[in-house]
C-alpha atoms as an extended CHARMM CRD file, in Angstrom:
* protein
*
       276  EXT
         1         1  MET       CA             93.7200000000      103.4970000000      121.8380000000  PROA      1               0.0000000000
         2         2  LEU       CA             91.1430000000      105.8350000000      120.1820000000  PROA      2               0.0000000000
         3         3  GLU       CA             93.4910000000      108.8710000000      120.2180000000  PROA      3               0.0000000000
         4         4  HSD       CA             95.9620000000      107.0850000000      118.0530000000  PROA      4               0.0000000000
         5         5  LEU       CA             93.1260000000      106.2830000000      115.4920000000  PROA      5               0.0000000000
         6         6  PHE       CA             91.7720000000      110.0390000000      115.5590000000  PROA      6               0.0000000000
         7         7  SER       CA             95.2730000000      111.1960000000      114.8720000000  PROA      7               0.0000000000
         8         8  TYR       CA             95.4650000000      108.7370000000      112.0590000000  PROA      8               0.0000000000
         9         9  GLN       CA             92.0400000000      109.9480000000      110.6110000000  PROA      9               0.0000000000
        10        10  ARG       CA             93.2230000000      113.5650000000      110.4180000000  PROA      10              0.0000000000
        11        11  LYS       CA             96.2870000000      112.6210000000      108.5290000000  PROA      11              0.0000000000
        12        12  LEU       CA             94.0720000000      110.6930000000      106.2730000000  PROA      12              0.0000000000
        13        13  PHE       CA             91.5000000000      113.6710000000      105.8660000000  PROA      13              0.0000000000
        14        14  ARG       CA             94.6470000000      115.9640000000      105.0540000000  PROA      14              0.0000000000
        15        15  LYS       CA             95.8500000000      113.6180000000      102.4180000000  PROA      15              0.0000000000
        16        16  TYR       CA             92.6080000000      113.1280000000      100.6240000000  PROA      16              0.0000000000
        17        17  SER       CA             91.2760000000      116.7270000000      100.8510000000  PROA      17              0.0000000000
        18        18  SER       CA             92.3890000000      117.6350000000       97.3870000000  PROA      18              0.0000000000
        19        19  ILE       CA             90.2260000000      114.6900000000       95.8170000000  PROA      19              0.0000000000
        20        20  THR       CA             86.8870000000      116.5470000000       95.1470000000  PROA      20              0.0000000000
        21        21  TYR       CA             85.3380000000      113.9260000000       92.3330000000  PROA      21              0.0000000000
        22        22  ARG       CA             82.7750000000      111.7830000000       93.7860000000  PROA      22              0.0000000000
        23        23  ARG       CA             82.5120000000      108.3220000000       92.0740000000  PROA      23              0.0000000000
        24        24  TYR       CA             79.1260000000      107.2300000000       91.0050000000  PROA      24              0.0000000000
        25        25  PHE       CA             78.3090000000      105.1570000000       94.0630000000  PROA      25              0.0000000000
        26        26  PHE       CA             78.8100000000      108.0730000000       96.6520000000  PROA      26              0.0000000000
        27        27  ASN       CA             75.0730000000      109.4440000000       96.3860000000  PROA      27              0.0000000000
        28        28  VAL       CA             73.9040000000      105.6830000000       96.0990000000  PROA      28              0.0000000000
        29        29  ILE       CA             75.4260000000      104.3480000000       99.4590000000  PROA      29              0.0000000000
        30        30  ALA       CA             74.9100000000      107.9280000000      101.0040000000  PROA      30              0.0000000000
        31        31  SER       CA             71.1760000000      107.4860000000      100.4140000000  PROA      31              0.0000000000
        32        32  LEU       CA             70.9370000000      103.8820000000      102.2240000000  PROA      32              0.0000000000
        33        33  LYS       CA             69.1810000000      104.1660000000      105.4670000000  PROA      33              0.0000000000
        34        34  SER       CA             70.5430000000      100.6140000000      106.5350000000  PROA      34              0.0000000000
        35        35  ILE       CA             72.9540000000      100.8240000000      109.8390000000  PROA      35              0.0000000000
        36        36  MET       CA             75.4260000000       98.5570000000      108.3020000000  PROA      36              0.0000000000
        37        37  ILE       CA             76.7390000000       98.8750000000      104.7450000000  PROA      37              0.0000000000
        38        38  GLY       CA             79.3810000000       96.7060000000      102.8690000000  PROA      38              0.0000000000
        39        39  ILE       CA             81.2970000000       98.1980000000       99.8210000000  PROA      39              0.0000000000
        40        40  VAL       CA             83.0540000000       95.5880000000       97.6710000000  PROA      40              0.0000000000
        41        41  GLY       CA             85.1010000000       96.0980000000       94.8150000000  PROA      41              0.0000000000
        42        42  ALA       CA             88.4830000000       95.2880000000       93.2150000000  PROA      42              0.0000000000
        43        43  ARG       CA             91.6770000000       97.0020000000       94.6160000000  PROA      43              0.0000000000
        44        44  GLY       CA             92.1040000000      100.5740000000       93.3530000000  PROA      44              0.0000000000
        45        45  VAL       CA             88.5580000000      101.3810000000       92.5000000000  PROA      45              0.0000000000
        46        46  GLY       CA             87.9770000000      104.0990000000       95.2610000000  PROA      46              0.0000000000
        47        47  LYS       CA             86.7830000000      102.3800000000       98.3670000000  PROA      47              0.0000000000
        48        48  THR       CA             89.0980000000      104.3070000000      100.7150000000  PROA      48              0.0000000000
        49        49  THR       CA             88.4210000000      107.6430000000       98.7810000000  PROA      49              0.0000000000
        50        50  PHE       CA             84.7700000000      106.9300000000       99.3590000000  PROA      50              0.0000000000
        51        51  LEU       CA             85.0070000000      106.2220000000      103.1310000000  PROA      51              0.0000000000
        52        52  VAL       CA             87.0820000000      109.4400000000      103.9550000000  PROA      52              0.0000000000
        53        53  GLN       CA             84.9720000000      111.5610000000      101.6430000000  PROA      53              0.0000000000
        54        54  TYR       CA             81.5590000000      110.2230000000      103.1910000000  PROA      54              0.0000000000
        55        55  LEU       CA             82.8130000000      110.6250000000      106.5840000000  PROA      55              0.0000000000
        56        56  ASP       CA             84.0180000000      114.1810000000      105.8440000000  PROA      56              0.0000000000
        57        57  SER       CA             80.5280000000      114.9730000000      104.0610000000  PROA      57              0.0000000000
        58        58  ILE       CA             78.4140000000      114.1570000000      107.5150000000  PROA      58              0.0000000000
        59        59  ASP       CA             77.4700000000      117.1430000000      109.6490000000  PROA      59              0.0000000000
        60        60  ILE       CA             78.4990000000      115.8040000000      112.9850000000  PROA      60              0.0000000000
        61        61  PRO       CA             81.5070000000      116.5670000000      115.1530000000  PROA      61              0.0000000000
        62        62  PRO       CA             84.9000000000      114.9050000000      114.0650000000  PROA      62              0.0000000000
        63        63  SER       CA             84.7370000000      113.0830000000      117.4740000000  PROA      63              0.0000000000
        64        64  LYS       CA             81.6910000000      111.1670000000      116.4860000000  PROA      64              0.0000000000
        65        65  LYS       CA             82.9300000000      109.5740000000      113.3840000000  PROA      65              0.0000000000
        66        66  LEU       CA             85.8600000000      107.2250000000      112.9560000000  PROA      66              0.0000000000
        67        67  TYR       CA             87.9350000000      105.7570000000      110.2740000000  PROA      67              0.0000000000
        68        68  VAL       CA             89.8620000000      102.4900000000      110.9410000000  PROA      68              0.0000000000
        69        69  THR       CA             91.6850000000      100.2110000000      108.6240000000  PROA      69              0.0000000000
        70        70  ALA       CA             91.4210000000       96.5070000000      109.6120000000  PROA      70              0.0000000000
        71        71  ASP       CA             94.9710000000       95.7430000000      108.7190000000  PROA      71              0.0000000000
        72        72  THR       CA             96.4240000000       98.1470000000      111.0180000000  PROA      72              0.0000000000
        73        73  ILE       CA             94.2220000000       98.3600000000      114.2370000000  PROA      73              0.0000000000
        74        74  PRO       CA             96.0060000000       98.0620000000      117.4780000000  PROA      74              0.0000000000
        75        75  ALA       CA             96.1210000000       94.6630000000      119.4670000000  PROA      75              0.0000000000
        76        76  VAL       CA             92.3980000000       94.6530000000      120.4560000000  PROA      76              0.0000000000
        77        77  SER       CA             89.4000000000       93.2630000000      118.7310000000  PROA      77              0.0000000000
        78        78  LEU       CA             87.0730000000       95.3940000000      116.2280000000  PROA      78              0.0000000000
        79        79  PHE       CA             84.3740000000       95.0310000000      118.4920000000  PROA      79              0.0000000000
        80        80  GLU       CA             86.2710000000       96.4390000000      121.3220000000  PROA      80              0.0000000000
        81        81  ILE       CA             87.2880000000       99.4390000000      119.3860000000  PROA      81              0.0000000000
        82        82  ALA       CA             83.8360000000      100.1480000000      118.1930000000  PROA      82              0.0000000000
        83        83  GLU       CA             82.5430000000       99.4190000000      121.8960000000  PROA      83              0.0000000000
        84        84  GLU       CA             84.9650000000      102.1590000000      123.2250000000  PROA      84              0.0000000000
        85        85  PHE       CA             83.9190000000      104.4670000000      120.4570000000  PROA      85              0.0000000000
        86        86  ALA       CA             80.1890000000      104.1740000000      121.0630000000  PROA      86              0.0000000000
        87        87  LYS       CA             80.9140000000      104.7990000000      124.8690000000  PROA      87              0.0000000000
        88        88  ARG       CA             82.2980000000      108.1650000000      123.5950000000  PROA      88              0.0000000000
        89        89  GLU       CA             78.9410000000      109.0030000000      122.0300000000  PROA      89              0.0000000000
        90        90  GLY       CA             80.2750000000      108.0360000000      118.6250000000  PROA      90              0.0000000000
        91        91  LYS       CA             77.8370000000      107.8170000000      115.7570000000  PROA      91              0.0000000000
        92        92  VAL       CA             79.5300000000      106.5460000000      112.4160000000  PROA      92              0.0000000000
        93        93  LEU       CA             82.5690000000      103.9930000000      112.2300000000  PROA      93              0.0000000000
        94        94  ALA       CA             84.1980000000      103.2140000000      108.8420000000  PROA      94              0.0000000000
        95        95  ILE       CA             86.4650000000      100.0610000000      108.7170000000  PROA      95              0.0000000000
        96        96  ASP       CA             88.7660000000       99.7520000000      105.6910000000  PROA      96              0.0000000000
        97        97  GLU       CA             90.1750000000       96.5030000000      104.3350000000  PROA      97              0.0000000000
        98        98  ILE       CA             87.8070000000       94.2450000000      106.4890000000  PROA      98              0.0000000000
        99        99  HSD       CA             88.6990000000       91.4420000000      104.4470000000  PROA      99              0.0000000000
       100       100  LYS       CA             92.3120000000       91.2480000000      106.2900000000  PROA      100             0.0000000000
       101       101  TYR       CA             90.6090000000       90.7940000000      109.6830000000  PROA      101             0.0000000000
       102       102  PRO       CA             90.2500000000       87.1920000000      110.7030000000  PROA      102             0.0000000000
       103       103  ASP       CA             86.4290000000       86.2700000000      111.3700000000  PROA      103             0.0000000000
       104       104  PHE       CA             85.4580000000       89.7500000000      110.4340000000  PROA      104             0.0000000000
       105       105  GLU       CA             81.7280000000       88.5230000000      110.1100000000  PROA      105             0.0000000000
       106       106  ILE       CA             81.6150000000       87.7310000000      113.7440000000  PROA      106             0.0000000000
       107       107  GLU       CA             82.9620000000       90.9870000000      114.7140000000  PROA      107             0.0000000000
       108       108  LEU       CA             80.4840000000       92.8640000000      112.6320000000  PROA      108             0.0000000000
       109       109  LYS       CA             77.5170000000       90.6850000000      113.8920000000  PROA      109             0.0000000000
       110       110  LYS       CA             78.4050000000       92.0360000000      117.6090000000  PROA      110             0.0000000000
       111       111  ILE       CA             78.6010000000       95.4240000000      116.5130000000  PROA      111             0.0000000000
       112       112  TYR       CA             75.2670000000       95.3490000000      114.7610000000  PROA      112             0.0000000000
       113       113  ASP       CA             73.5080000000       93.2500000000      117.6060000000  PROA      113             0.0000000000
       114       114  ILE       CA             75.0380000000       95.1640000000      120.5640000000  PROA      114             0.0000000000
       115       115  LEU       CA             76.1060000000       98.7360000000      119.7910000000  PROA      115             0.0000000000
       116       116  ASP       CA             74.1760000000      101.8630000000      118.5900000000  PROA      116             0.0000000000
       117       117  LEU       CA             76.3670000000      102.6520000000      115.7290000000  PROA      117             0.0000000000
       118       118  LYS       CA             76.3000000000      103.1310000000      111.9770000000  PROA      118             0.0000000000
       119       119  VAL       CA             78.8350000000      100.9940000000      110.3270000000  PROA      119             0.0000000000
       120       120  LEU       CA             80.3650000000      101.0780000000      106.8740000000  PROA      120             0.0000000000
       121       121  PHE       CA             83.0110000000       98.7290000000      105.8260000000  PROA      121             0.0000000000
       122       122  SER       CA             85.0680000000       97.8940000000      102.8430000000  PROA      122             0.0000000000
       123       123  GLY       CA             86.6340000000       94.7420000000      101.3560000000  PROA      123             0.0000000000
       124       124  SER       CA             88.8970000000       94.3350000000       98.4150000000  PROA      124             0.0000000000
       125       125  SER       CA             88.5830000000       90.7650000000       98.4100000000  PROA      125             0.0000000000
       126       126  ALA       CA             84.9420000000       89.9610000000       96.8950000000  PROA      126             0.0000000000
       127       127  LEU       CA             85.4050000000       86.2900000000       97.2850000000  PROA      127             0.0000000000
       128       128  LYS       CA             85.9040000000       86.6810000000      101.1230000000  PROA      128             0.0000000000
       129       129  ILE       CA             83.1390000000       89.2600000000      101.5190000000  PROA      129             0.0000000000
       130       130  ASP       CA             80.8430000000       86.8040000000       99.2860000000  PROA      130             0.0000000000
       131       131  ASN       CA             81.7660000000       83.6510000000      101.4200000000  PROA      131             0.0000000000
       132       132  SER       CA             80.4780000000       85.6290000000      104.5290000000  PROA      132             0.0000000000
       133       133  LYS       CA             77.2270000000       87.0840000000      102.8870000000  PROA      133             0.0000000000
       134       134  ALA       CA             75.2610000000       84.3060000000      104.5290000000  PROA      134             0.0000000000
       135       135  ASP       CA             76.2400000000       85.3630000000      108.0110000000  PROA      135             0.0000000000
       136       136  LEU       CA             75.5530000000       89.1400000000      107.2100000000  PROA      136             0.0000000000
       137       137  SER       CA             72.6780000000       89.0710000000      104.9440000000  PROA      137             0.0000000000
       138       138  ARG       CA             70.2580000000       90.0020000000      107.6390000000  PROA      138             0.0000000000
       139       139  ARG       CA             72.2100000000       92.6940000000      108.8500000000  PROA      139             0.0000000000
       140       140  ALA       CA             74.2520000000       94.3940000000      106.0870000000  PROA      140             0.0000000000
       141       141  VAL       CA             73.4850000000       95.8960000000      102.7550000000  PROA      141             0.0000000000
       142       142  ILE       CA             76.2170000000       94.9240000000      100.3990000000  PROA      142             0.0000000000
       143       143  VAL       CA             77.2760000000       97.2140000000       97.5300000000  PROA      143             0.0000000000
       144       144  ASN       CA             79.5530000000       96.0100000000       94.6750000000  PROA      144             0.0000000000
       145       145  VAL       CA             81.5000000000       98.8670000000       93.1610000000  PROA      145             0.0000000000
       146       146  ARG       CA             83.2270000000       98.9530000000       89.8950000000  PROA      146             0.0000000000
       147       147  GLY       CA             86.1210000000      100.9100000000       88.2520000000  PROA      147             0.0000000000
       148       148  LEU       CA             85.5340000000      104.3530000000       86.2650000000  PROA      148             0.0000000000
       149       149  SER       CA             82.8090000000      104.4470000000       83.8660000000  PROA      149             0.0000000000
       150       150  PHE       CA             83.7740000000      106.1350000000       80.3760000000  PROA      150             0.0000000000
       151       151  ARG       CA             81.5490000000      109.0030000000       81.6310000000  PROA      151             0.0000000000
       152       152  GLU       CA             83.3790000000      109.2900000000       84.9090000000  PROA      152             0.0000000000
       153       153  PHE       CA             86.7940000000      109.2200000000       83.1570000000  PROA      153             0.0000000000
       154       154  LEU       CA             85.8750000000      111.8950000000       80.8850000000  PROA      154             0.0000000000
       155       155  GLU       CA             84.6220000000      114.1020000000       83.8470000000  PROA      155             0.0000000000
       156       156  ILE       CA             87.8710000000      113.5760000000       85.6370000000  PROA      156             0.0000000000
       157       157  ARG       CA             90.0800000000      113.6370000000       82.5750000000  PROA      157             0.0000000000
       158       158  ASP       CA             88.7250000000      116.8210000000       81.0530000000  PROA      158             0.0000000000
       159       159  ASP       CA             87.0510000000      118.4770000000       84.2000000000  PROA      159             0.0000000000
       160       160  ILE       CA             83.6030000000      118.7280000000       82.9050000000  PROA      160             0.0000000000
       161       161  LYS       CA             80.2010000000      117.4630000000       83.8720000000  PROA      161             0.0000000000
       162       162  LEU       CA             78.4460000000      115.1090000000       81.8930000000  PROA      162             0.0000000000
       163       163  PRO       CA             74.5760000000      113.7540000000       82.1520000000  PROA      163             0.0000000000
       164       164  VAL       CA             74.1780000000      110.0980000000       83.3130000000  PROA      164             0.0000000000
       165       165  LEU       CA             72.5420000000      108.3990000000       80.4050000000  PROA      165             0.0000000000
       166       166  SER       CA             70.4340000000      105.3870000000       80.4370000000  PROA      166             0.0000000000
       167       167  LEU       CA             70.5910000000      102.5450000000       77.8880000000  PROA      167             0.0000000000
       168       168  ASP       CA             67.1720000000      103.7220000000       76.7480000000  PROA      168             0.0000000000
       169       169  ASP       CA             68.5980000000      107.3940000000       76.3220000000  PROA      169             0.0000000000
       170       170  ILE       CA             71.5280000000      106.0280000000       74.1580000000  PROA      170             0.0000000000
       171       171  ILE       CA             69.3570000000      103.8070000000       71.8390000000  PROA      171             0.0000000000
       172       172  LYS       CA             66.8470000000      106.4110000000       71.2820000000  PROA      172             0.0000000000
       173       173  ASN       CA             69.0330000000      109.6680000000       71.0250000000  PROA      173             0.0000000000
       174       174  HSD       CA             72.5750000000      108.5500000000       70.2180000000  PROA      174             0.0000000000
       175       175  THR       CA             72.8160000000      110.5590000000       67.3210000000  PROA      175             0.0000000000
       176       176  ASP       CA             72.1200000000      113.9660000000       68.9900000000  PROA      176             0.0000000000
       177       177  ILE       CA             74.0450000000      112.7170000000       72.1710000000  PROA      177             0.0000000000
       178       178  ALA       CA             77.0980000000      111.9880000000       69.9660000000  PROA      178             0.0000000000
       179       179  TYR       CA             76.9230000000      115.5940000000       68.2760000000  PROA      179             0.0000000000
       180       180  GLU       CA             76.8240000000      117.3270000000       71.6420000000  PROA      180             0.0000000000
       181       181  LEU       CA             79.7760000000      115.2450000000       73.0080000000  PROA      181             0.0000000000
       182       182  LEU       CA             81.8070000000      115.8000000000       69.8340000000  PROA      182             0.0000000000
       183       183  ASP       CA             81.4570000000      119.6200000000       70.1980000000  PROA      183             0.0000000000
       184       184  LYS       CA             83.2630000000      119.2870000000       73.8070000000  PROA      184             0.0000000000
       185       185  ILE       CA             85.9320000000      116.7300000000       73.3810000000  PROA      185             0.0000000000
       186       186  SER       CA             87.6410000000      114.3060000000       70.8720000000  PROA      186             0.0000000000
       187       187  LEU       CA             85.7830000000      111.0650000000       71.9040000000  PROA      187             0.0000000000
       188       188  LYS       CA             87.9960000000      108.7470000000       69.8400000000  PROA      188             0.0000000000
       189       189  ASN       CA             91.2080000000      109.6140000000       71.3580000000  PROA      189             0.0000000000
       190       190  ARG       CA             89.7200000000      109.7550000000       74.6960000000  PROA      190             0.0000000000
       191       191  PHE       CA             88.0810000000      106.2790000000       74.1500000000  PROA      191             0.0000000000
       192       192  ASP       CA             91.2650000000      104.7160000000       73.2150000000  PROA      192             0.0000000000
       193       193  GLU       CA             93.0150000000      106.2260000000       76.3970000000  PROA      193             0.0000000000
       194       194  TYR       CA             90.2560000000      104.9940000000       78.3660000000  PROA      194             0.0000000000
       195       195  VAL       CA             90.3790000000      101.5330000000       77.1510000000  PROA      195             0.0000000000
       196       196  GLN       CA             94.2220000000      101.0950000000       77.7470000000  PROA      196             0.0000000000
       197       197  LYS       CA             94.4140000000      102.9430000000       80.8230000000  PROA      197             0.0000000000
       198       198  GLY       CA             91.1690000000      104.5480000000       82.3120000000  PROA      198             0.0000000000
       199       199  TYR       CA             89.3800000000      101.8740000000       84.4320000000  PROA      199             0.0000000000
       200       200  TYR       CA             91.1570000000      102.7980000000       87.9710000000  PROA      200             0.0000000000
       201       201  PRO       CA             91.1330000000      106.0520000000       89.2070000000  PROA      201             0.0000000000
       202       202  PHE       CA             94.6970000000      105.7040000000       90.6020000000  PROA      202             0.0000000000
       203       203  TYR       CA             95.6200000000      106.6730000000       86.8060000000  PROA      203             0.0000000000
       204       204  PHE       CA             95.1190000000      110.3410000000       87.4540000000  PROA      204             0.0000000000
       205       205  GLU       CA             97.4110000000      110.2810000000       90.5190000000  PROA      205             0.0000000000
       206       206  ASP       CA            100.5530000000      109.1240000000       88.2990000000  PROA      206             0.0000000000
       207       207  GLN       CA             99.8940000000      108.4530000000       84.6700000000  PROA      207             0.0000000000
       208       208  ASP       CA            103.5340000000      107.3800000000       83.7580000000  PROA      208             0.0000000000
       209       209  MET       CA            103.4120000000      104.7260000000       86.7480000000  PROA      209             0.0000000000
       210       210  TYR       CA            100.1080000000      103.5840000000       85.9220000000  PROA      210             0.0000000000
       211       211  LEU       CA            101.0350000000      100.2670000000       84.3670000000  PROA      211             0.0000000000
       212       212  LEU       CA            103.5840000000       99.5320000000       87.0620000000  PROA      212             0.0000000000
       213       213  LYS       CA            100.9850000000      100.0620000000       89.7280000000  PROA      213             0.0000000000
       214       214  LEU       CA             98.3410000000       98.0150000000       87.9460000000  PROA      214             0.0000000000
       215       215  LYS       CA            101.0260000000       95.2410000000       87.7010000000  PROA      215             0.0000000000
       216       216  GLU       CA            101.6120000000       95.8090000000       91.5490000000  PROA      216             0.0000000000
       217       217  THR       CA             97.7520000000       95.5000000000       92.3050000000  PROA      217             0.0000000000
       218       218  VAL       CA             97.3330000000       92.2850000000       90.1830000000  PROA      218             0.0000000000
       219       219  ASN       CA            100.3450000000       90.5940000000       91.9690000000  PROA      219             0.0000000000
       220       220  THR       CA             98.9120000000       91.8430000000       95.4660000000  PROA      220             0.0000000000
       221       221  VAL       CA             95.5610000000       90.1460000000       94.5500000000  PROA      221             0.0000000000
       222       222  ILE       CA             97.1080000000       86.7920000000       93.4960000000  PROA      222             0.0000000000
       223       223  GLU       CA             99.6680000000       86.7310000000       96.0370000000  PROA      223             0.0000000000
       224       224  VAL       CA             97.8750000000       87.9480000000       99.2820000000  PROA      224             0.0000000000
       225       225  ASP       CA             93.9420000000       88.0950000000       98.8560000000  PROA      225             0.0000000000
       226       226  ILE       CA             93.4790000000       84.8440000000       97.2240000000  PROA      226             0.0000000000
       227       227  PRO       CA             95.7320000000       82.8650000000       99.5980000000  PROA      227             0.0000000000
       228       228  SER       CA             93.9460000000       84.3730000000      102.2700000000  PROA      228             0.0000000000
       229       229  ILE       CA             90.8700000000       82.5820000000      101.3200000000  PROA      229             0.0000000000
       230       230  PHE       CA             92.1760000000       79.4670000000       99.8470000000  PROA      230             0.0000000000
       231       231  PRO       CA             95.3530000000       77.8000000000      101.2830000000  PROA      231             0.0000000000
       232       232  LEU       CA             97.6570000000       77.5730000000       98.1860000000  PROA      232             0.0000000000
       233       233  GLU       CA            101.0120000000       76.5570000000       97.6690000000  PROA      233             0.0000000000
       234       234  PHE       CA            103.8430000000       78.7550000000       96.1860000000  PROA      234             0.0000000000
       235       235  THR       CA            103.8640000000       76.6920000000       92.9890000000  PROA      235             0.0000000000
       236       236  THR       CA             99.9280000000       77.1930000000       92.5550000000  PROA      236             0.0000000000
       237       237  VAL       CA            100.3400000000       81.0350000000       92.8980000000  PROA      237             0.0000000000
       238       238  SER       CA            102.8970000000       81.1810000000       90.4130000000  PROA      238             0.0000000000
       239       239  LYS       CA            100.5990000000       78.9500000000       88.0080000000  PROA      239             0.0000000000
       240       240  LEU       CA             97.8930000000       81.6090000000       88.7570000000  PROA      240             0.0000000000
       241       241  LYS       CA            100.0380000000       84.5580000000       87.3950000000  PROA      241             0.0000000000
       242       242  LYS       CA            100.8670000000       82.4690000000       84.4260000000  PROA      242             0.0000000000
       243       243  LEU       CA             97.0020000000       81.8050000000       83.8950000000  PROA      243             0.0000000000
       244       244  VAL       CA             96.2900000000       85.7990000000       84.0340000000  PROA      244             0.0000000000
       245       245  TYR       CA             99.1740000000       86.2500000000       81.5010000000  PROA      245             0.0000000000
       246       246  LEU       CA             97.8550000000       83.8150000000       79.0910000000  PROA      246             0.0000000000
       247       247  ILE       CA             94.2590000000       85.3240000000       79.5210000000  PROA      247             0.0000000000
       248       248  CYS       CA             95.5990000000       88.6140000000       79.0410000000  PROA      248             0.0000000000
       249       249  GLU       CA             97.6470000000       88.0000000000       75.7460000000  PROA      249             0.0000000000
       250       250  SER       CA             94.6810000000       86.4260000000       74.2490000000  PROA      250             0.0000000000
       251       251  TYR       CA             91.7070000000       87.8970000000       72.2870000000  PROA      251             0.0000000000
       252       252  PRO       CA             88.2180000000       87.6960000000       73.5730000000  PROA      252             0.0000000000
       253       253  TYR       CA             87.5090000000       83.9150000000       73.3030000000  PROA      253             0.0000000000
       254       254  THR       CA             85.8330000000       81.0950000000       74.9410000000  PROA      254             0.0000000000
       255       255  PRO       CA             88.6320000000       79.4070000000       77.4390000000  PROA      255             0.0000000000
       256       256  ASN       CA             89.6100000000       76.0540000000       76.5660000000  PROA      256             0.0000000000
       257       257  MET       CA             90.4160000000       74.6230000000       79.9400000000  PROA      257             0.0000000000
       258       258  LYS       CA             92.1330000000       71.7250000000       78.8320000000  PROA      258             0.0000000000
       259       259  GLU       CA             94.4890000000       73.8880000000       76.4370000000  PROA      259             0.0000000000
       260       260  LEU       CA             95.0250000000       76.3250000000       79.4630000000  PROA      260             0.0000000000
       261       261  LEU       CA             96.0510000000       73.6560000000       81.5940000000  PROA      261             0.0000000000
       262       262  ASN       CA             98.6540000000       72.3990000000       79.2000000000  PROA      262             0.0000000000
       263       263  LYS       CA            100.2810000000       75.8310000000       78.7020000000  PROA      263             0.0000000000
       264       264  MET       CA            100.2580000000       76.3120000000       82.5000000000  PROA      264             0.0000000000
       265       265  GLY       CA            101.9050000000       72.5820000000       82.9600000000  PROA      265             0.0000000000
       266       266  MET       CA             98.9980000000       71.8140000000       85.1370000000  PROA      266             0.0000000000
       267       267  ASN       CA             96.8190000000       68.6940000000       85.1600000000  PROA      267             0.0000000000
       268       268  LYS       CA             92.9860000000       68.2830000000       86.0950000000  PROA      268             0.0000000000
       269       269  ALA       CA             94.2440000000       67.0590000000       89.5390000000  PROA      269             0.0000000000
       270       270  ASP       CA             96.1620000000       70.2910000000       89.8900000000  PROA      270             0.0000000000
       271       271  TYR       CA             93.0020000000       72.1860000000       88.7270000000  PROA      271             0.0000000000
       272       272  LYS       CA             90.7390000000       70.2520000000       91.3150000000  PROA      272             0.0000000000
       273       273  ASN       CA             93.1550000000       71.2550000000       94.1410000000  PROA      273             0.0000000000
       274       274  LEU       CA             93.1300000000       74.7470000000       93.1350000000  PROA      274             0.0000000000
       275       275  TYR       CA             89.1620000000       75.2080000000       93.2750000000  PROA      275             0.0000000000
       276       276  ARG       CA             88.7640000000       72.5640000000       96.3060000000  PROA      276             0.0000000000
């Protein structure tokens, strides 16, 4: 069982070996002393990359750290995998896509209570993790991560290093900061590019395919993630897609639910069923 997982891990490490940039949350999470840490964020913000980079950075033998993804594990429980790994003197277990595993909070509690392992787990479905926070609150530190900041986008885009600035720094020294940045890059052009396509790191994997991949990500959230938490009919899923489209084509405004429901062909009863 573990041999197969270690083989998959070696292939994954090779695949991600060319990614050297570390997101803003790498050092934040790496510095935490908790033995169970959850990383929650939207699909595509770099959670898998972080887990691989984190495991690779730990100065322990490869046999003592293990990456598994919850949607492709063998026909055994997460606890059984963790138990077998602990018996082999494993130290750090990273579980990706945890929200795809049924009753994952029960498995994580057993691992925490019984085994001597440090566990990191990630979930793309914030709703499902949030619904389980009450069960995990005494055991796990939950870290919510976001997409690329403009600073991170510039660092990756132009292969430069920029200082982390607080809001107070920007308010007090914005003129000097702007002059220094303008000496290095064209901020206007870069900001326009960032606003249109720069939130998700996968933009740099294939810029021409970014919008298609973004569309696929949104569809996966609506078609897979949300129905995995709330039992929805196919027609409701279709209406959710229409809702996303209506919001995206609108300028920033305060949503009028009655108007949105009319445009979606829904009534108040449909709305209540959706959020039951």
